[in-house]
């Protein structure tokens, strides 16, 4: 039944398939020659389940999507006080590569612009460039759940052409922000930007943040919750640079973009999104990436300020009434991620029943996305030669285009199930 969600994802991706606006990054040749039509979309739920659509296996360089992860690593290793002494948390309203420090404090305004990101790379402990970078690569790999590597050509080009970043690093040295040789610190930063990922890697990395620092694949804790909270905060306020206000209003997910064409977005407690589409707007964000995130957020109800409560323990209880009929009692707020979980549970368990009855009388609130998904449940079950009913005494499903049988009481649903099973012989 995961195919219901899969269809949503494919549909949303298809809606944007023909958007051809934007331009490839061209400050280095490697980025200017990628296929502009590539378009990958991935979703990782908090339990590690992955949905993929389009070019989700195509690799591209992570670029600035790396910044929140290196910031988190610095926080993890040296603590917030030491990091705060070197990097602020105020949105700059400037382009990502602005040569600037905060006027008053003389440190970079935030860790999402290059000045702050180069400083963050300098704060990751290590005995030298290789050691420090290894730590970064290992950390990203753990978040992504697979071993990542570096695109050596992009790295060489970044290093050869990085005048702007060099200007930033030397400025930072002059203000006493960078300890150590600026070129060696830049070397770490350039390598970090040149790590290759897929949209699925980004979704997994985002889901690690969504789970408060626990990687969804293996359940290992990679960051402290306080580090994640701080990282997500700067992603909200600064992740999309001078477009942060638009992004938060329209999409409402902590996020980070990169000039390689990637965007990672996080719905705390619920899921991570990864998108890849390399045509960029003038601020350096993937045009289709922004649009598809906006559509996803709107149609699945993901805006973080409209999701007041987590929906993890949606299934309160399940039991067999008689052989072949299983009742699932749902409770709490039923939102996209909760409904997705319910559908996947049904799919997993459908070998054990002929009819599933979802009892939703204890559900406090159900949003449109969840309603649509429950409404589509029957169609999916029918394809597996099963059936699904809903017990909905408060008419919470009333507005849905219902193809599923809805009953006012459990007894009525059970009677219908018994009849169905009798007629099926
Ligand atoms: N490598 C790029 C730079 O440092 C990354 C910038 C970005 O992705 N916004 O300029």
XYZ file of C-alpha atoms and ligand atoms in Angstrom:
435
model
C 0.000 0.000 0.000
C 3.097 2.063 0.082
C 2.178 2.516 -3.576
C -0.407 5.132 -2.605
C 2.330 7.388 -1.285
C 4.509 6.412 -4.207
C 1.795 7.606 -6.544
C 1.570 10.948 -4.747
C 5.273 11.408 -5.065
C 5.329 10.453 -8.745
C 2.400 12.736 -9.402
C 3.955 15.725 -7.665
C 7.207 15.106 -9.494
C 5.358 14.780 -12.809
C 3.625 18.111 -12.216
C 7.029 19.774 -12.279
C 8.710 17.597 -14.858
C 8.423 20.198 -17.601
C 9.601 23.191 -15.570
C 12.725 24.245 -17.410
C 13.434 27.537 -15.658
C 16.803 28.364 -14.166
C 20.412 27.894 -15.160
C 23.188 25.476 -14.279
C 25.871 26.721 -11.902
C 28.778 27.662 -14.137
C 31.506 28.883 -11.814
C 33.306 25.589 -12.443
C 33.078 23.506 -15.648
C 32.004 20.300 -13.882
C 28.732 21.839 -12.726
C 28.030 23.475 -16.090
C 28.057 20.165 -17.950
C 25.611 18.108 -15.888
C 22.321 16.998 -17.492
C 19.859 19.835 -16.735
C 16.852 17.520 -17.006
C 17.791 15.282 -14.109
C 15.110 15.309 -11.460
C 15.117 13.089 -8.397
C 12.832 13.157 -5.390
C 13.176 11.051 -2.237
C 11.333 10.833 1.033
C 12.647 9.115 4.139
C 10.191 8.475 6.930
C 11.455 8.630 10.497
C 11.547 4.821 10.657
C 13.888 4.702 7.653
C 11.344 3.705 5.017
C 12.297 5.303 1.693
C 10.202 6.437 -1.247
C 11.964 7.430 -4.452
C 10.799 9.033 -7.657
C 12.714 9.847 -10.841
C 16.492 10.226 -10.797
C 16.881 9.368 -7.126
C 20.027 7.336 -7.768
C 21.906 10.038 -9.680
C 24.901 11.452 -7.826
C 25.708 15.138 -7.615
C 27.887 17.237 -5.336
C 26.399 18.155 -1.993
C 27.830 21.704 -2.020
C 26.124 23.902 0.570
C 23.722 21.213 1.751
C 26.825 20.120 3.672
C 26.835 23.216 5.841
C 24.308 22.222 8.535
C 26.036 18.863 8.977
C 29.496 20.299 9.509
C 27.997 22.865 11.868
C 26.336 20.036 13.803
C 29.623 18.154 13.919
C 31.426 21.200 15.329
C 28.687 21.653 17.943
C 28.897 17.987 18.817
C 32.659 18.059 19.326
C 33.420 21.399 20.937
C 30.033 22.472 22.333
C 27.720 25.407 21.688
C 29.673 28.000 23.690
C 32.881 27.471 21.747
C 31.029 27.443 18.429
C 29.006 30.540 19.327
C 32.215 32.413 20.064
C 33.081 32.041 16.363
C 29.783 31.834 14.441
C 26.554 33.766 14.990
C 22.990 32.579 14.407
C 21.454 35.665 12.810
C 20.054 35.566 9.283
C 22.238 37.732 7.102
C 19.793 38.556 4.323
C 22.855 38.317 2.087
C 23.942 36.049 -0.717
C 25.704 32.833 0.324
C 29.118 34.045 -0.757
C 28.988 37.539 0.714
C 32.361 38.707 2.037
C 31.060 39.808 5.400
C 31.142 39.496 9.173
C 28.656 40.813 11.706
C 29.331 44.509 12.153
C 29.318 44.388 15.926
C 30.738 40.977 16.809
C 33.140 40.632 13.846
C 32.292 36.960 13.407
C 30.311 35.361 10.549
C 26.608 36.041 10.911
C 25.541 32.416 10.611
C 26.849 28.963 9.640
C 24.793 28.672 6.432
C 26.632 31.354 4.459
C 30.136 30.531 3.259
C 31.908 32.658 5.895
C 30.210 30.714 8.692
C 30.584 27.379 6.941
C 34.321 27.825 6.402
C 34.606 28.714 10.088
C 32.587 25.629 11.059
C 34.977 23.452 9.032
C 37.843 25.013 11.021
C 36.180 23.998 14.292
C 35.941 20.281 13.537
C 38.777 18.736 15.523
C 41.571 16.936 13.704
C 45.319 16.736 13.474
C 45.437 17.983 9.892
C 43.399 18.466 6.733
C 43.030 14.736 6.033
C 42.069 13.849 9.559
C 39.527 16.636 9.851
C 38.013 15.814 6.494
C 37.832 12.103 7.318
C 35.773 12.959 10.353
C 33.393 15.013 8.226
C 33.064 12.340 5.550
C 32.469 9.660 8.146
C 29.776 11.716 9.803
C 27.920 12.500 6.571
C 28.176 8.830 5.594
C 26.692 7.728 8.902
C 23.792 10.147 8.452
C 23.236 8.948 4.870
C 23.541 5.292 5.860
C 26.173 4.489 3.238
C 29.773 5.301 2.495
C 30.010 8.565 0.579
C 32.966 9.755 -1.480
C 34.414 12.847 -3.128
C 34.124 13.961 -6.745
C 37.824 14.634 -7.287
C 37.275 16.758 -10.422
C 34.855 19.074 -8.683
C 37.220 19.286 -5.730
C 40.162 20.205 -7.967
C 38.078 22.876 -9.713
C 36.699 24.298 -6.471
C 40.239 24.577 -5.204
C 41.622 26.090 -8.391
C 38.906 28.722 -8.783
C 37.928 29.569 -5.221
C 39.055 33.210 -5.179
C 35.885 34.369 -3.487
C 36.110 31.787 -0.724
C 39.795 32.568 -0.334
C 38.910 36.234 0.120
C 36.404 35.236 2.785
C 38.862 32.968 4.596
C 41.644 35.551 4.680
C 39.212 38.181 5.896
C 38.182 35.792 8.678
C 41.802 35.233 9.577
C 42.357 38.997 9.808
C 39.466 39.248 12.288
C 40.938 36.442 14.370
C 38.035 34.100 13.596
C 40.072 31.390 11.892
C 42.786 29.636 13.841
C 45.288 28.175 11.434
C 46.233 28.453 7.790
C 43.221 29.679 5.754
C 44.239 27.600 2.736
C 44.317 24.397 4.754
C 40.900 25.180 6.225
C 39.568 25.945 2.741
C 40.924 22.623 1.585
C 38.624 20.906 4.090
C 35.695 23.084 3.011
C 36.250 22.457 -0.725
C 36.406 18.719 -0.153
C 33.296 18.846 1.973
C 31.402 20.657 -0.833
C 32.601 18.044 -3.351
C 31.155 15.012 -1.572
C 28.698 13.265 -3.876
C 25.207 12.295 -2.787
C 21.864 11.259 -4.290
C 18.476 12.718 -3.432
C 17.944 9.607 -1.314
C 21.133 10.294 0.644
C 19.874 13.814 1.322
C 16.473 12.462 2.411
C 18.197 10.087 4.836
C 20.478 12.813 6.176
C 17.435 15.041 6.634
C 15.568 12.191 8.348
C 18.468 11.823 10.795
C 17.823 15.416 11.811
C 14.071 14.713 11.838
C 14.700 11.928 14.356
C 16.613 14.203 16.663
C 20.012 12.839 15.656
C 19.278 9.122 15.378
C 19.928 7.666 11.956
C 16.721 6.065 10.728
C 18.456 3.149 9.034
C 20.395 1.731 11.970
C 18.937 3.516 14.957
C 22.335 4.818 16.078
C 22.532 8.142 17.854
C 24.817 10.427 15.831
C 24.013 13.794 17.403
C 22.655 15.053 20.697
C 19.101 16.388 20.541
C 20.302 19.870 21.546
C 22.725 19.915 18.600
C 19.915 18.952 16.234
C 17.630 21.596 17.664
C 20.240 24.271 17.115
C 21.059 23.029 13.632
C 17.404 22.959 12.590
C 16.959 26.455 14.004
C 19.632 27.944 11.773
C 18.276 25.965 8.838
C 14.906 27.661 9.390
C 16.281 31.162 9.693
C 19.291 31.024 7.370
C 19.221 27.808 5.327
C 17.830 29.453 2.213
C 19.960 32.619 2.640
C 18.212 35.733 1.387
C 15.174 33.677 0.310
C 14.635 32.260 3.823
C 11.485 34.314 4.472
C 9.779 33.208 1.265
C 10.755 29.625 1.884
C 9.521 29.478 5.468
C 6.236 31.115 4.502
C 5.545 28.917 1.494
C 7.172 25.608 2.430
C 7.727 25.795 6.153
C 10.443 23.179 6.606
C 13.972 23.637 7.951
C 16.070 23.171 4.827
C 19.354 23.684 3.040
C 20.080 24.049 -0.641
C 23.294 23.705 -2.627
C 24.474 24.933 -6.029
C 24.890 21.303 -7.109
C 21.072 21.293 -7.366
C 20.245 19.525 -4.112
C 17.834 20.504 -1.370
C 17.377 18.703 1.941
C 14.301 19.530 4.023
C 13.263 18.262 7.439
C 9.917 17.815 9.133
C 10.959 17.313 12.762
C 9.686 14.088 14.239
C 8.365 12.847 10.929
C 10.438 12.801 7.776
C 13.248 14.019 5.568
C 12.998 15.139 1.937
C 15.787 15.118 -0.655
C 15.454 16.686 -4.094
C 17.844 16.957 -6.989
C 17.354 19.199 -10.008
C 20.365 21.220 -11.119
C 18.788 24.287 -12.751
C 19.178 27.145 -10.255
C 17.501 30.471 -9.606
C 19.554 33.636 -9.188
C 20.012 32.941 -5.469
C 21.541 29.529 -6.109
C 18.535 27.344 -5.210
C 17.242 24.542 -7.415
C 14.185 25.989 -9.172
C 12.292 22.721 -9.442
C 13.576 21.692 -6.025
C 11.919 24.701 -4.430
C 8.709 24.174 -6.407
C 8.424 20.495 -5.662
C 9.050 21.091 -1.941
C 6.333 23.688 -1.988
C 3.879 21.295 -3.658
C 4.794 18.488 -1.261
C 4.363 20.724 1.739
C 0.997 21.987 0.522
C -0.496 18.705 -0.556
C 0.819 16.584 2.301
C 0.331 19.248 4.969
C 3.989 19.395 5.992
C 4.428 23.039 7.015
C 6.124 22.760 10.380
C 3.993 25.454 11.916
C 0.804 23.639 10.985
C 1.900 20.342 12.504
C 1.444 20.886 16.208
C 1.864 17.329 17.370
C 3.827 14.325 16.382
C 1.894 11.391 15.005
C 4.117 8.467 15.822
C 1.949 6.172 17.874
C -1.073 6.340 15.640
C -2.094 2.703 16.026
C -3.230 2.369 19.608
C -4.162 -1.305 19.423
C -4.982 -4.002 16.918
C -6.810 -7.277 17.467
C -8.545 -10.057 15.559
C -12.270 -10.227 16.106
C -12.647 -13.522 14.323
C -10.307 -15.152 11.925
C -9.845 -12.949 8.896
C -11.079 -9.694 10.446
C -8.576 -7.406 12.137
C -9.489 -4.178 13.889
C -6.975 -1.322 14.132
C -7.744 1.364 16.679
C -6.159 4.685 15.772
C -5.732 7.672 18.051
C -4.071 11.078 18.339
C -3.747 13.452 15.407
C -3.748 11.683 12.095
C -1.467 13.500 9.653
C 0.431 12.377 6.584
C 3.231 10.488 8.328
C 0.819 8.747 10.675
C -1.499 7.694 7.852
C 1.465 6.463 5.843
C 2.478 4.321 8.793
C -0.994 2.867 9.091
C -1.101 1.957 5.402
C 2.275 0.321 5.555
C 1.233 -1.669 8.625
C -1.821 -2.914 6.728
C 0.348 -3.899 3.812
C 2.727 -5.800 6.048
C 0.004 -7.571 7.981
C -2.519 -8.236 5.223
C -1.465 -11.886 4.946
C -3.214 -12.305 8.301
C -6.614 -10.837 7.412
C -9.284 -10.637 4.739
C -10.826 -7.436 6.070
C -9.120 -4.641 7.984
C -11.317 -2.326 10.012
C -9.857 1.023 10.988
C -11.545 2.394 14.060
C -10.956 6.143 14.078
C -13.339 7.343 16.779
C -10.401 8.248 19.035
C -8.593 10.282 16.396
C -8.594 13.916 17.554
C -7.836 15.561 14.281
C -7.370 14.291 10.766
C -5.954 16.441 7.982
C -6.756 16.318 4.266
C -3.646 14.378 3.330
C -4.413 11.637 5.850
C -8.084 11.599 4.851
C -7.174 11.097 1.200
C -4.824 8.306 2.089
C -7.373 6.453 4.178
C -9.939 6.966 1.434
C -7.578 5.267 -1.022
C -6.909 2.371 1.326
C -9.736 0.199 0.003
C -8.608 0.412 -3.595
C -5.157 -0.757 -2.584
C -6.466 -3.565 -0.430
C -8.771 -4.730 -3.221
C -5.781 -5.171 -5.438
C -4.412 -7.570 -2.845
C -7.780 -9.345 -2.751
C -8.608 -7.902 0.651
C -11.040 -5.281 1.876
C -10.928 -2.360 4.278
C -13.638 -0.554 6.293
C -13.578 2.487 8.474
C -15.537 3.006 11.682
C -16.094 6.713 11.909
C -18.884 7.680 14.322
C -17.978 11.384 14.218
C -17.965 11.614 10.424
C -14.318 12.718 10.323
C -14.103 11.218 6.833
C -17.189 13.092 5.662
C -15.388 15.399 3.239
C -13.227 12.754 1.632
C -14.017 11.320 -1.770
C -14.730 8.045 -0.167
C -14.345 4.808 -2.008
C -13.957 2.980 1.275
C -16.972 1.747 3.278
C -17.529 3.926 6.301
C -19.672 2.740 9.217
C -20.949 4.538 12.284
C -20.290 1.648 14.663
C -17.882 -1.237 14.952
C -20.801 -3.694 15.103
C -22.061 -2.546 11.733
C -18.588 -2.908 10.259
C -18.215 -6.376 11.740
C -21.584 -7.429 10.362
C -20.573 -6.224 6.912
C -17.254 -8.062 7.191
C -19.023 -11.274 8.217
C -21.383 -10.964 5.270
C -18.536 -10.360 2.869
C -16.620 -13.350 4.140
C -19.746 -15.525 3.928
C -20.402 -14.484 0.332
C -16.755 -15.100 -0.557
C -17.260 -18.603 0.767
N 31.150 25.358 -3.318
C 30.214 26.435 -3.289
C 30.882 27.668 -2.698
O 31.519 27.535 -1.691
C 29.007 26.079 -2.495
C 27.995 27.176 -2.465
C 26.567 26.725 -2.456
O 26.238 25.563 -2.677
N 25.665 27.670 -2.255
O 30.776 28.739 -3.223
